[in-house]
GROMACS .gro file of N, CA, C and O in nm:
model
  476
    1GLN      N    1  10.638  12.077   8.841
    1GLN     CA    2  10.571  11.948   8.853
    1GLN      C    3  10.629  11.866   8.966
    1GLN      O    4  10.740  11.889   9.010
    2VAL      N    5  10.550  11.767   9.010
    2VAL     CA    6  10.594  11.678   9.116
    2VAL      C    7  10.555  11.536   9.077
    2VAL      O    8  10.438  11.510   9.045
    3GLN      N    9  10.650  11.444   9.081
    3GLN     CA   10  10.618  11.301   9.065
    3GLN      C   11  10.621  11.237   9.203
    3GLN      O   12  10.709  11.267   9.286
    4LEU      N   13  10.523  11.149   9.225
    4LEU     CA   14  10.508  11.084   9.356
    4LEU      C   15  10.500  10.933   9.336
    4LEU      O   16  10.429  10.886   9.248
    5VAL      N   17  10.570  10.860   9.421
    5VAL     CA   18  10.568  10.715   9.415
    5VAL      C   19  10.540  10.661   9.554
    5VAL      O   20  10.620  10.681   9.647
    6GLU      N   21  10.426  10.590   9.568
    6GLU     CA   22  10.389  10.533   9.697
    6GLU      C   23  10.439  10.389   9.708
    6GLU      O   24  10.455  10.320   9.607
    7SER      N   25  10.455  10.345   9.830
    7SER     CA   26  10.488  10.205   9.858
    7SER      C   27  10.446  10.172  10.000
    7SER      O   28  10.417  10.264  10.079
    8GLY      N   29  10.441  10.043  10.030
    8GLY     CA   30  10.415  10.001  10.167
    8GLY      C   31  10.279   9.942  10.194
    8GLY      O   32  10.252   9.899  10.306
    9GLY      N   33  10.192   9.939  10.094
    9GLY     CA   34  10.061   9.880  10.116
    9GLY      C   35  10.069   9.728  10.127
    9GLY      O   36  10.174   9.668  10.108
   10GLY      N   37   9.955   9.669  10.160
   10GLY     CA   38   9.951   9.524  10.171
   10GLY      C   39   9.830   9.476  10.248
   10GLY      O   40   9.737   9.552  10.274
   11LEU      N   41   9.836   9.348  10.284
   11LEU     CA   42   9.729   9.284  10.360
   11LEU      C   43   9.773   9.275  10.506
   11LEU      O   44   9.885   9.227  10.534
   12VAL      N   45   9.686   9.318  10.596
   12VAL     CA   46   9.718   9.313  10.738
   12VAL      C   47   9.592   9.275  10.815
   12VAL      O   48   9.480   9.305  10.772
   13GLN      N   49   9.611   9.209  10.928
   13GLN     CA   50   9.498   9.171  11.011
   13GLN      C   51   9.448   9.290  11.092
   13GLN      O   52   9.525   9.384  11.121
   14PRO      N   53   9.321   9.288  11.132
   14PRO     CA   54   9.271   9.395  11.219
   14PRO      C   55   9.358   9.412  11.344
   14PRO      O   56   9.400   9.313  11.405
   15GLY      N   57   9.383   9.537  11.378
   15GLY     CA   58   9.471   9.568  11.490
   15GLY      C   59   9.617   9.580  11.452
   15GLY      O   60   9.699   9.624  11.535
   16GLY      N   61   9.650   9.543  11.331
   16GLY     CA   62   9.788   9.548  11.286
   16GLY      C   63   9.832   9.686  11.242
   16GLY      O   64   9.757   9.784  11.252
   17SER      N   65   9.956   9.692  11.193
   17SER     CA   66  10.016   9.819  11.153
   17SER      C   67  10.078   9.809  11.013
   17SER      O   68  10.121   9.701  10.972
   18LEU      N   69  10.082   9.922  10.946
   18LEU     CA   70  10.151   9.936  10.819
   18LEU      C   71  10.210  10.077  10.814
   18LEU      O   72  10.155  10.169  10.875
   19ARG      N   73  10.320  10.091  10.738
   19ARG     CA   74  10.373  10.224  10.712
   19ARG      C   75  10.379  10.246  10.563
   19ARG      O   76  10.447  10.171  10.492
   20LEU      N   77  10.310  10.348  10.517
   20LEU     CA   78  10.314  10.386  10.377
   20LEU      C   79  10.422  10.492  10.356
   20LEU      O   80  10.443  10.578  10.443
   21SER      N   81  10.486  10.486  10.241
   21SER     CA   82  10.587  10.585  10.205
   21SER      C   83  10.549  10.651  10.074
   21SER      O   84  10.489  10.587   9.987
   22CYS      N   85  10.587  10.776  10.060
   22CYS     CA   86  10.563  10.850   9.935
   22CYS      C   87  10.687  10.930   9.904
   22CYS      O   88  10.721  11.026   9.976
   23ALA      N   89  10.757  10.888   9.798
   23ALA     CA   90  10.879  10.957   9.756
   23ALA      C   91  10.845  11.062   9.652
   23ALA      O   92  10.780  11.030   9.551
   24ALA      N   93  10.889  11.184   9.677
   24ALA     CA   94  10.863  11.295   9.585
   24ALA      C   95  10.985  11.325   9.500
   24ALA      O   96  11.099  11.298   9.541
   25SER      N   97  10.962  11.386   9.385
   25SER     CA   98  11.070  11.416   9.291
   25SER      C   99  11.137  11.550   9.320
   25SER      O  100  11.227  11.592   9.247
   26ARG      N  101  11.092  11.617   9.426
   26ARG     CA  102  11.153  11.743   9.467
   26ARG      C  103  11.149  11.754   9.618
   26ARG      O  104  11.084  11.674   9.685
   27ARG      N  105  11.219  11.852   9.672
   27ARG     CA  106  11.223  11.870   9.816
   27ARG      C  107  11.082  11.887   9.872
   27ARG      O  108  11.006  11.971   9.826
   28ILE      N  109  11.046  11.806   9.972
   28ILE     CA  110  10.911  11.817  10.026
   28ILE      C  111  10.893  11.950  10.098
   28ILE      O  112  10.780  11.997  10.112
   29SER      N  113  11.002  12.012  10.140
   29SER     CA  114  10.991  12.142  10.204
   29SER      C  115  10.950  12.251  10.104
   29SER      O  116  10.910  12.360  10.145
   30SER      N  117  10.959  12.220   9.974
   30SER     CA  118  10.918  12.316   9.871
   30SER      C  119  10.773  12.295   9.827
   30SER      O  120  10.724  12.368   9.741
   31ILE      N  121  10.708  12.195   9.884
   31ILE     CA  122  10.570  12.162   9.848
   31ILE      C  123  10.478  12.219   9.956
   31ILE      O  124  10.496  12.192  10.074
   32ASN      N  125  10.379  12.298   9.914
   32ASN     CA  126  10.296  12.370  10.011
   32ASN      C  127  10.221  12.276  10.106
   32ASN      O  128  10.220  12.296  10.227
   33VAL      N  129  10.157  12.175  10.048
   33VAL     CA  130  10.082  12.079  10.129
   33VAL      C  131  10.106  11.940  10.074
   33VAL      O  132  10.098  11.919   9.953
   34MET      N  133  10.135  11.847  10.162
   34MET     CA  134  10.140  11.705  10.122
   34MET      C  135  10.036  11.630  10.202
   34MET      O  136  10.018  11.656  10.322
   35GLY      N  137   9.968  11.540  10.134
   35GLY     CA  138   9.861  11.469  10.203
   35GLY      C  139   9.848  11.325  10.160
   35GLY      O  140   9.906  11.282  10.059
   36TRP      N  141   9.777  11.251  10.241
   36TRP     CA  142   9.737  11.113  10.210
   36TRP      C  143   9.585  11.112  10.199
   36TRP      O  144   9.515  11.162  10.287
   37TYR      N  145   9.537  11.053  10.091
   37TYR     CA  146   9.396  11.034  10.067
   37TYR      C  147   9.371  10.884  10.052
   37TYR      O  148   9.463  10.808  10.025
   38ARG      N  149   9.246  10.847  10.065
   38ARG     CA  150   9.211  10.707  10.038
   38ARG      C  151   9.075  10.700   9.970
   38ARG      O  152   8.992  10.788   9.986
   39GLN      N  153   9.059  10.592   9.896
   39GLN     CA  154   8.933  10.569   9.827
   39GLN      C  155   8.896  10.423   9.838
   39GLN      O  156   8.969  10.336   9.787
   40ALA      N  157   8.784  10.399   9.904
   40ALA     CA  158   8.732  10.263   9.917
   40ALA      C  159   8.636  10.236   9.801
   40ALA      O  160   8.581  10.330   9.743
   41PRO      N  161   8.612  10.110   9.768
   41PRO     CA  162   8.521  10.078   9.657
   41PRO      C  163   8.384  10.141   9.678
   41PRO      O  164   8.325  10.129   9.786
   42GLY      N  165   8.336  10.209   9.575
   42GLY     CA  166   8.205  10.269   9.581
   42GLY      C  167   8.195  10.397   9.661
   42GLY      O  168   8.085  10.450   9.681
   43LYS      N  169   8.309  10.446   9.710
   43LYS     CA  170   8.308  10.567   9.791
   43LYS      C  171   8.395  10.675   9.727
   43LYS      O  172   8.481  10.647   9.643
   44GLN      N  173   8.373  10.798   9.770
   44GLN     CA  174   8.454  10.907   9.721
   44GLN      C  175   8.590  10.908   9.788
   44GLN      O  176   8.608  10.857   9.900
   45ARG      N  177   8.686  10.966   9.718
   45ARG     CA  178   8.818  10.981   9.777
   45ARG      C  179   8.809  11.080   9.893
   45ARG      O  180   8.743  11.183   9.884
   46GLU      N  181   8.876  11.045  10.004
   46GLU     CA  182   8.869  11.130  10.122
   46GLU      C  183   9.008  11.158  10.177
   46GLU      O  184   9.100  11.077  10.163
   47LEU      N  185   9.021  11.274  10.240
   47LEU     CA  186   9.147  11.311  10.302
   47LEU      C  187   9.168  11.230  10.429
   47LEU      O  188   9.078  11.219  10.513
   48VAL      N  189   9.287  11.176  10.443
   48VAL     CA  190   9.324  11.102  10.564
   48VAL      C  191   9.411  11.189  10.654
   48VAL      O  192   9.386  11.201  10.774
   49ALA      N  193   9.514  11.249  10.595
   49ALA     CA  194   9.604  11.333  10.672
   49ALA      C  195   9.676  11.428  10.578
   49ALA      O  196   9.694  11.396  10.460
   50ALA      N  197   9.715  11.543  10.629
   50ALA     CA  198   9.788  11.640  10.548
   50ALA      C  199   9.884  11.717  10.636
   50ALA      O  200   9.858  11.738  10.755
   51ILE      N  201   9.995  11.758  10.575
   51ILE     CA  202  10.096  11.836  10.647
   51ILE      C  203  10.139  11.953  10.560
   51ILE      O  204  10.154  11.938  10.440
   52THR      N  205  10.155  12.069  10.623
   52THR     CA  206  10.193  12.188  10.548
   52THR      C  207  10.340  12.220  10.570
   52THR      O  208  10.405  12.163  10.657
   53THR      N  209  10.392  12.313  10.491
   53THR     CA  210  10.532  12.351  10.504
   53THR      C  211  10.561  12.413  10.641
   53THR      O  212  10.675  12.412  10.687
   54SER      N  213  10.458  12.468  10.705
   54SER     CA  214  10.477  12.525  10.839
   54SER      C  215  10.479  12.419  10.947
   54SER      O  216  10.505  12.449  11.064
   55GLY      N  217  10.451  12.295  10.907
   55GLY     CA  218  10.457  12.184  11.004
   55GLY      C  219  10.324  12.145  11.061
   55GLY      O  220  10.314  12.048  11.137
   56GLY      N  221  10.219  12.219  11.028
   56GLY     CA  222  10.087  12.185  11.078
   56GLY      C  223  10.035  12.057  11.015
   56GLY      O  224  10.059  12.031  10.897
   57THR      N  225   9.967  11.975  11.095
   57THR     CA  226   9.916  11.847  11.046
   57THR      C  227   9.769  11.834  11.080
   57THR      O  228   9.726  11.868  11.190
   58ASN      N  229   9.692  11.785  10.983
   58ASN     CA  230   9.549  11.761  11.003
   58ASN      C  231   9.519  11.615  10.978
   58ASN      O  232   9.579  11.552  10.890
   59TYR      N  233   9.425  11.560  11.054
   59TYR     CA  234   9.384  11.422  11.038
   59TYR      C  235   9.233  11.413  11.030
   59TYR      O  236   9.161  11.489  11.094
   60ALA      N  237   9.187  11.315  10.953
   60ALA     CA  238   9.045  11.283  10.953
   60ALA      C  239   9.007  11.230  11.091
   60ALA      O  240   9.087  11.162  11.157
   61ASP      N  241   8.887  11.261  11.135
   61ASP     CA  242   8.843  11.216  11.268
   61ASP      C  243   8.853  11.065  11.282
   61ASP      O  244   8.884  11.013  11.390
   62SER      N  245   8.829  10.994  11.173
   62SER     CA  246   8.825  10.847  11.178
   62SER      C  247   8.962  10.784  11.203
   62SER      O  248   8.971  10.668  11.238
   63VAL      N  249   9.071  10.863  11.186
   63VAL     CA  250   9.205  10.805  11.202
   63VAL      C  251   9.284  10.872  11.315
   63VAL      O  252   9.396  10.829  11.345
   64LYS      N  253   9.228  10.975  11.376
   64LYS     CA  254   9.299  11.044  11.484
   64LYS      C  255   9.334  10.948  11.596
   64LYS      O  256   9.252  10.867  11.638
   65GLY      N  257   9.458  10.958  11.642
   65GLY     CA  258   9.505  10.870  11.748
   65GLY      C  259   9.556  10.736  11.698
   65GLY      O  260   9.616  10.661  11.775
   66ARG      N  261   9.533  10.706  11.570
   66ARG     CA  262   9.581  10.577  11.515
   66ARG      C  263   9.684  10.597  11.405
   66ARG      O  264   9.777  10.518  11.392
   67PHE      N  265   9.668  10.703  11.326
   67PHE     CA  266   9.758  10.728  11.213
   67PHE      C  267   9.846  10.849  11.244
   67PHE      O  268   9.801  10.946  11.307
   68THR      N  269   9.970  10.844  11.195
   68THR     CA  270  10.061  10.958  11.210
   68THR      C  271  10.131  10.983  11.079
   68THR      O  272  10.190  10.893  11.020
   69MET      N  273  10.125  11.109  11.034
   69MET     CA  274  10.194  11.149  10.912
   69MET      C  275  10.321  11.223  10.949
   69MET      O  276  10.322  11.306  11.041
   70SER      N  277  10.428  11.192  10.878
   70SER     CA  278  10.556  11.259  10.903
   70SER      C  279  10.633  11.272  10.773
   70SER      O  280  10.595  11.216  10.670
   71GLY      N  281  10.741  11.350  10.777
   71GLY     CA  282  10.821  11.370  10.658
   71GLY      C  283  10.969  11.367  10.688
   71GLY      O  284  11.010  11.397  10.801
   72ASP      N  285  11.047  11.329  10.588
   72ASP     CA  286  11.193  11.327  10.599
   72ASP      C  287  11.247  11.410  10.483
   72ASP      O  288  11.248  11.363  10.368
   73ASN      N  289  11.294  11.531  10.512
   73ASN     CA  290  11.343  11.620  10.407
   73ASN      C  291  11.469  11.566  10.340
   73ASN      O  292  11.493  11.594  10.223
   74THR      N  293  11.546  11.487  10.411
   74THR     CA  294  11.670  11.435  10.352
   74THR      C  295  11.641  11.329  10.247
   74THR      O  296  11.725  11.303  10.159
   75LYS      N  297  11.523  11.268  10.255
   75LYS     CA  298  11.487  11.164  10.159
   75LYS      C  299  11.373  11.207  10.066
   75LYS      O  300  11.326  11.128   9.985
   76ASN      N  301  11.327  11.331  10.082
   76ASN     CA  302  11.213  11.379  10.002
   76ASN      C  303  11.095  11.283  10.011
   76ASN      O  304  11.029  11.252   9.910
   77THR      N  305  11.069  11.234  10.130
   77THR     CA  306  10.969  11.130  10.149
   77THR      C  307  10.877  11.166  10.265
   77THR      O  308  10.924  11.216  10.368
   78VAL      N  309  10.748  11.139  10.248
   78VAL     CA  310  10.654  11.147  10.359
   78VAL      C  311  10.603  11.008  10.390
   78VAL      O  312  10.604  10.919  10.303
   79TYR      N  313  10.560  10.991  10.512
   79TYR     CA  314  10.517  10.861  10.559
   79TYR      C  315  10.379  10.871  10.623
   79TYR      O  316  10.338  10.977  10.671
   80LEU      N  317  10.310  10.759  10.624
   80LEU     CA  318  10.187  10.747  10.698
   80LEU      C  319  10.196  10.620  10.781
   80LEU      O  320  10.189  10.509  10.726
   81GLN      N  321  10.217  10.637  10.910
   81GLN     CA  322  10.221  10.523  11.001
   81GLN      C  323  10.079  10.494  11.045
   81GLN      O  324  10.013  10.581  11.102
   82MET      N  325  10.034  10.373  11.019
   82MET     CA  326   9.897  10.334  11.049
   82MET      C  327   9.899  10.223  11.152
   82MET      O  328   9.949  10.114  11.125
   83ASN      N  329   9.845  10.252  11.268
   83ASN     CA  330   9.835  10.154  11.376
   83ASN      C  331   9.689  10.126  11.407
   83ASN      O  332   9.601  10.206  11.373
   84GLY      N  333   9.664  10.016  11.472
   84GLY     CA  334   9.527   9.983  11.508
   84GLY      C  335   9.434   9.977  11.389
   84GLY      O  336   9.321  10.025  11.395
   85LEU      N  337   9.480   9.915  11.283
   85LEU     CA  338   9.401   9.914  11.159
   85LEU      C  339   9.271   9.839  11.174
   85LEU      O  340   9.263   9.738  11.246
   86LYS      N  341   9.170   9.891  11.107
   86LYS     CA  342   9.037   9.834  11.110
   86LYS      C  343   8.995   9.795  10.968
   86LYS      O  344   9.045   9.853  10.871
   87PRO      N  345   8.901   9.703  10.955
   87PRO     CA  346   8.854   9.666  10.820
   87PRO      C  347   8.807   9.788  10.740
   87PRO      O  348   8.825   9.792  10.617
   88GLU      N  349   8.750   9.886  10.806
   88GLU     CA  350   8.701  10.004  10.735
   88GLU      C  351   8.813  10.094  10.685
   88GLU      O  352   8.787  10.192  10.613
   89ASP      N  353   8.937  10.065  10.720
   89ASP     CA  354   9.051  10.136  10.664
   89ASP      C  355   9.093  10.082  10.528
   89ASP      O  356   9.181  10.138  10.462
   90THR      N  357   9.030   9.972  10.488
   90THR     CA  358   9.061   9.913  10.358
   90THR      C  359   9.029  10.009  10.245
   90THR      O  360   8.917  10.061  10.236
   91ALA      N  361   9.128  10.037  10.162
   91ALA     CA  362   9.112  10.134  10.053
   91ALA      C  363   9.241  10.140   9.972
   91ALA      O  364   9.344  10.084  10.013
   92VAL      N  365   9.233  10.209   9.860
   92VAL     CA  366   9.355  10.248   9.789
   92VAL      C  367   9.398  10.383   9.846
   92VAL      O  368   9.318  10.476   9.853
   93TYR      N  369   9.522  10.390   9.890
   93TYR     CA  370   9.576  10.511   9.950
   93TYR      C  371   9.661  10.586   9.848
   93TYR      O  372   9.748  10.526   9.783
   94TYR      N  373   9.635  10.715   9.836
   94TYR     CA  374   9.704  10.798   9.739
   94TYR      C  375   9.781  10.910   9.809
   94TYR      O  376   9.731  10.973   9.903
   95CYS      N  377   9.899  10.935   9.761
   95CYS     CA  378   9.977  11.050   9.806
   95CYS      C  379   9.945  11.170   9.718
   95CYS      O  380   9.927  11.155   9.596
   96ASN      N  381   9.938  11.285   9.779
   96ASN     CA  382   9.904  11.409   9.707
   96ASN      C  383  10.004  11.518   9.742
   96ASN      O  384  10.044  11.531   9.858
   97ALA      N  385  10.042  11.593   9.641
   97ALA     CA  386  10.125  11.713   9.661
   97ALA      C  387  10.052  11.831   9.601
   97ALA      O  388  10.002  11.823   9.488
   98GLN      N  389  10.043  11.937   9.677
   98GLN     CA  390   9.973  12.055   9.629
   98GLN      C  391  10.068  12.175   9.630
   98GLN      O  392  10.128  12.206   9.733
   99LEU      N  393  10.078  12.239   9.514
   99LEU     CA  394  10.159  12.360   9.501
   99LEU      C  395  10.068  12.481   9.488
   99LEU      O  396   9.967  12.475   9.417
  100HIS      N  397  10.102  12.586   9.558
  100HIS     CA  398  10.023  12.708   9.555
  100HIS      C  399  10.093  12.812   9.470
  100HIS      O  400  10.214  12.832   9.480
  101PHE      N  401  10.015  12.879   9.386
  101PHE     CA  402  10.064  12.985   9.300
  101PHE      C  403   9.975  13.108   9.320
  101PHE      O  404   9.863  13.096   9.368
  102PRO      N  405  10.024  13.224   9.278
  102PRO     CA  406   9.940  13.344   9.292
  102PRO      C  407   9.805  13.331   9.223
  102PRO      O  408   9.707  13.390   9.268
  103ILE      N  409   9.800  13.250   9.116
  103ILE     CA  410   9.675  13.240   9.040
  103ILE      C  411   9.596  13.114   9.072
  103ILE      O  412   9.490  13.091   9.014
  104GLY      N  413   9.646  13.031   9.163
  104GLY     CA  414   9.570  12.911   9.195
  104GLY      C  415   9.657  12.802   9.254
  104GLY      O  416   9.766  12.828   9.305
  105LYS      N  417   9.607  12.678   9.246
  105LYS     CA  418   9.676  12.564   9.304
  105LYS      C  419   9.687  12.451   9.201
  105LYS      O  420   9.602  12.440   9.112
  106SER      N  421   9.789  12.368   9.215
  106SER     CA  422   9.803  12.250   9.132
  106SER      C  423   9.818  12.128   9.221
  106SER      O  424   9.893  12.132   9.318
  107ASP      N  425   9.747  12.021   9.185
  107ASP     CA  426   9.753  11.896   9.260
  107ASP      C  427   9.822  11.788   9.178
  107ASP      O  428   9.797  11.775   9.058
  108TYR      N  429   9.904  11.710   9.245
  108TYR     CA  430   9.974  11.597   9.184
  108TYR      C  431   9.947  11.473   9.268
  108TYR      O  432   9.942  11.481   9.391
  109TRP      N  433   9.932  11.360   9.198
  109TRP     CA  434   9.892  11.236   9.265
  109TRP      C  435   9.988  11.123   9.233
  109TRP      O  436  10.040  11.114   9.121
  110GLY      N  437  10.006  11.035   9.329
  110GLY     CA  438  10.076  10.911   9.304
  110GLY      C  439   9.981  10.810   9.243
  110GLY      O  440   9.863  10.836   9.222
  111GLN      N  441  10.034  10.690   9.218
  111GLN     CA  442   9.957  10.586   9.151
  111GLN      C  443   9.866  10.511   9.247
  111GLN      O  444   9.776  10.439   9.203
  112GLY      N  445   9.889  10.527   9.376
  112GLY     CA  446   9.806  10.460   9.476
  112GLY      C  447   9.866  10.328   9.521
  112GLY      O  448   9.936  10.260   9.445
  113THR      N  449   9.836  10.292   9.644
  113THR     CA  450   9.880  10.163   9.699
  113THR      C  451   9.765  10.103   9.778
  113THR      O  452   9.697  10.172   9.855
  114GLN      N  453   9.741   9.974   9.756
  114GLN     CA  454   9.625   9.907   9.818
  114GLN      C  455   9.657   9.869   9.962
  114GLN      O  456   9.761   9.808   9.990
  115VAL      N  457   9.565   9.902  10.052
  115VAL     CA  458   9.571   9.857  10.190
  115VAL      C  459   9.445   9.774  10.217
  115VAL      O  460   9.334   9.824  10.197
  116THR      N  461   9.464   9.652  10.259
  116THR     CA  462   9.352   9.563  10.289
  116THR      C  463   9.365   9.515  10.433
  116THR      O  464   9.469   9.458  10.471
  117VAL      N  465   9.261   9.540  10.511
  117VAL     CA  466   9.259   9.497  10.651
  117VAL      C  467   9.154   9.388  10.665
  117VAL      O  468   9.034   9.413  10.653
  118SER      N  469   9.201   9.269  10.689
  118SER     CA  470   9.109   9.155  10.692
  118SER      C  471   9.172   9.041  10.770
  118SER      O  472   9.295   9.021  10.767
  119SER      N  473   9.086   8.964  10.835
  119SER     CA  474   9.135   8.845  10.905
  119SER      C  475   9.123   8.723  10.816
  119SER      O  476   9.161   8.611  10.856
   0.00000   0.00000   0.00000
């Protein structure tokens, strides 16, 4: 199992920056995929960014060039640096950890952190 705790959300003006953190209960290098998802009111949860144990990183087209996902193995923490924030980035952001097994996959979620972009 993996427990995840997010932090760093808040209210920011358009064009501003925020850094989200996600602390995991185990070494992030032992987690197959870690990702950030978001869910805006009335919309489905969507993938924002993900990083694999091999170091590969994927980003949603809507955040490419503005958001950067990174990890710190010494702190068992992943981060999402968000720059150039737009009102449409407003959502609850969730951290996800995915473990792969021979018979399938297991997903673990944090409690979510609210990001509001507004003037």
